[in-house]
Amino acid sequence: MTKVFKQSSYEHISSFKPKFLQRVDNVLHHSKAVTFSSNVVPDTDKGTLSTSLIYSQGSDIYELGCEFPLGGEKNKEPKPDSEYGDAFAKVEDKKFSPKWVYSGETVSKMAYLDGSETTLLAMSKNGSLAWFQEGVKVPVHIVQEMMGPMTSYAAMHSHVRPDSLAVSDFAVSLDGETVVKSQSNGSEEDSILKIIDNAGKPSEILRTIHVPGTTVTHSVRFFDNHMFASCSDDNVLRFWDTRTNDKPLWVLADPQNGRLTSFDASSVSSDLFVTGFSTGLIKLWDARAVEAATLDFTNRQNGEEPIQKEIANFYHSGGDSVVDVQFSPTSPTEVLTVGGSGNVYHWDMEYALSNYDADDKNRVPQDACEKLQTESLKFLHTGGSRRSSKQRGKRNTVAWHPVIDELVATVDDDSLVSVYKPFTIDSN
Amino acid sequence: MPTTQKPWARSAPSLYHHISSVKPKFITRVDDVLHFTKTLTFRSEIIPNKAKGTLTASLLYSQGSDIYEIDCDLPLASFYQTITGNGKDSSSTLSSLPNSEYGDAFKGVEDTKLSTKWIYAGETVTKMSYLDSSLDSTIIAMSKNGSLAWFKDGCKVPIHIVQEMMGPATRFSSIHSHVRPDSLAVSDFCLSANLDTVVKSQSSGTEEDSILKVIDNSGRPGDILRTIHVPGTTVTHSVRFFDNHLFASCSDDNILRFWDTRTSKRPLWILNEHQNGRLTSFDTSQVTNELFVTGFSTGVIKLWDVRAVETATTDLTHRQNGEDPIQNELLSLYHSGGDSVVDVQFSPTSSSEFLTVGSTGNVYHWDTEYFFSKYDDDNEDEASMDNATPEELQGQCLKFFHTGGSRRSSNSQFGKKNTVAWHPVIDDLVGTVDANSLVTVYKPFTGRDL
């Protein structure tokens, strides 16, 4: 068997540098984020499948259309193709004007809202949120945070590097009705979660929860319509329900493997989640087992920490730190991780899960051995100019397509936008 | 035109598209059937059978701690017309003529002795909610002391329980309550529109405090997520959801409090209604999400728009500091003869229909379509309804009333709540249960159907 991760051949890859109607002085200067819209239009006559990318640069948000050869999707046998494709051929020479503008702010994360009144939810660097609607250039709802300098203060005084960790994040519940955002409180030892309505009265702040003893809470993710977890710089994951009081349901402290930099929950299985560390370590967990362990006092004395064991460990080779983790929205076992180097690692957790028995109380976590690593790491994307050792801003620069299997988009510092679909042995 | 007749005004017996009733027999010996509390609800599954010409629905009937399932085979002809389109097909008009004869929907079960489907041992069931057969559990039942039990098809005992240890405490608070202990339920529960969340209300056992509990019904059914105190109230007798998150509670201080399951311990806004006697019941429309109805001990019924009620709390135009906000209802109706309102239920299939239950046991069917055809949503000036007198509105909106069976007993004021239920799917089909265990299903015949 070939080791797939050694060769990087793509079923499809296209990239381009968008041109803009306005003059952009130094493109390197602006923060960039990328996400997909969930609109997919197949055209059998032309043999194409079109979708669009949402690309932000500073305060401006653009929609970039792209077309893929339909043949590679369905009809023909997929073939590895290391040539660059022409998915952006139509828009290559177009000068883009912003579809939406969040003026005075720098967009750091976007989420495409499906089927609701508003189309896009964008977060700015200081933790403000803006809702955008099709056809309206400015935000239709805003949750404004007045914390510019304070954020900097908190970030400066944080024991983590201010640029490699986002100080705010948000997540949308599975049914799209609730938004949770995390932000620094501006004081040294307190970060805040805000539960915000997205159903009856979008942007209404329903509740504010304090997370004491933490300076930044850099990640929040929903497991289903109600349960979510927050990840703070004290290396503790806290699990919450939007409907409970202001205390976490349970916690998962993981102080041993360097700084906990990122985590993501699977929206397909609703039990699995993955954590990533600054040391390059990646852990796969079962939320049910983590919770059950907090109630199990068999092997521990009073007051001791619960024994919470992950399903399996993986690692980025060369100690490439993990800056972002994302579960595939279409597959329960596929995960991508982004390294500090800019590399994108594609994993398939199927092998680890086939060796996992949720009911086995004595199981030991699967170590990051050669076998597990080879079976699970399916693909490595190093293309474009991503391979810069500059540590900042790699978060939210990689996105899965919400509908099309395995299609991934990336944006680089120099504004190079790429879309690719990896070719793995599995595809046969 | 038959549409001109005013059903409420005539003294003739009400006409039914269909009415059937049965006194179920039981395998276990039941000493005194009058002794037990009874409630009724429908399952949502229906099975049409064209060959036999029947539409089979099933009722869930509780008696004390036992819950039974009773099938009824409704004549398809009585319901066929509403499915195909309102009587444009002249051949179907014949079959849908009003019928005051009793039907035989229960023929199949008349002589069978029913055995219990589920048992909530040691408790008295006071309310049941059908979930959905696709879920892990089938129904949620509440007992008199406020405990909740989840039941599932094929398993006789509860699969989840939220137990309350408050028998005597409840009594204490209901004795000391300034309302009659038996005429107001001391606990209630409601499911969110997506069935993910349950909210239940109960007395906390002290004089001036009742409790709301937010309970999970998705990931871990039965898990108590949060407890909210409602200070200054002895009982909170009704809770209802508007959508997946917004709900309101109604307490014995005549105040409706509006909450979001995701917010903290304080209500979002309130509606204070102290002028029309005791606020006994309220219900929200699941069809529009915005309408709700309140019922009073004086027989007054009010229809409200939740958006307007909320907006009024932030509108300071016509009031001085500290004054109550001016919250106006859309429409006010009444039970004639001052028959107090003990239960209100919006139709699950129509946005304009609701039914109210009087303490006499009468069931009143209302349709506010006439009102909404004249009502201007954006005109806040009440004068817009000047052209319709209260009597005219009353006449146009009261479509039907049901007095059948042995419901008309004015001596036993208690236990009329949760004894009437709309069918969740079949238009206008209602089930009732009487104190003597008589179960009735009917579909009213109203002039407008022709």
Tab-separated table of C-alpha atoms in Angstrom, chain B residues 10 13-20 78 95-103 363 365 400-405 428 430 440-446 449:
chain	number	residue	atom	x	y	z
B	10	ARG	CA	-80.321	29.083	18.792
B	13	PRO	CA	-79.484	21.035	20.057
B	14	SER	CA	-76.078	21.493	18.457
B	15	LEU	CA	-75.478	19.547	15.302
B	16	TYR	CA	-72.471	17.382	14.768
B	17	HIS	CA	-70.681	16.112	11.706
B	18	HIS	CA	-69.953	13.231	13.913
B	19	ILE	CA	-70.280	12.319	17.573
B	20	SER	CA	-69.591	9.029	19.289
B	78	SER	CA	-67.501	12.967	7.867
B	95	SER	CA	-72.427	12.717	3.191
B	96	SER	CA	-71.396	15.729	5.252
B	97	LEU	CA	-74.843	16.800	6.283
B	98	PRO	CA	-75.169	17.505	9.969
B	99	ASN	CA	-75.922	14.503	12.004
B	100	SER	CA	-77.251	14.603	15.511
B	101	GLU	CA	-77.348	10.835	15.866
B	102	TYR	CA	-74.631	9.196	17.875
B	103	GLY	CA	-72.077	7.411	15.706
B	363	VAL	CA	-67.078	23.301	25.467
B	365	HIS	CA	-65.745	26.660	19.937
B	400	PHE	CA	-70.453	26.031	18.373
B	401	PHE	CA	-70.930	24.713	21.802
B	402	HIS	CA	-70.923	21.227	23.134
B	403	THR	CA	-72.970	20.282	26.175
B	404	GLY	CA	-73.394	16.579	25.577
B	405	GLY	CA	-72.764	13.639	27.833
B	428	ASP	CA	-61.953	20.207	14.285
B	430	VAL	CA	-62.279	17.040	19.683
B	440	THR	CA	-66.702	11.301	23.575
B	441	VAL	CA	-65.218	12.307	20.231
B	442	TYR	CA	-67.025	14.834	18.080
B	443	LYS	CA	-66.650	17.098	15.127
B	444	PRO	CA	-68.931	20.107	15.307
B	445	PHE	CA	-71.185	21.109	12.456
B	446	THR	CA	-71.034	24.831	11.920
B	449	ASP	CA	-68.924	24.471	6.438
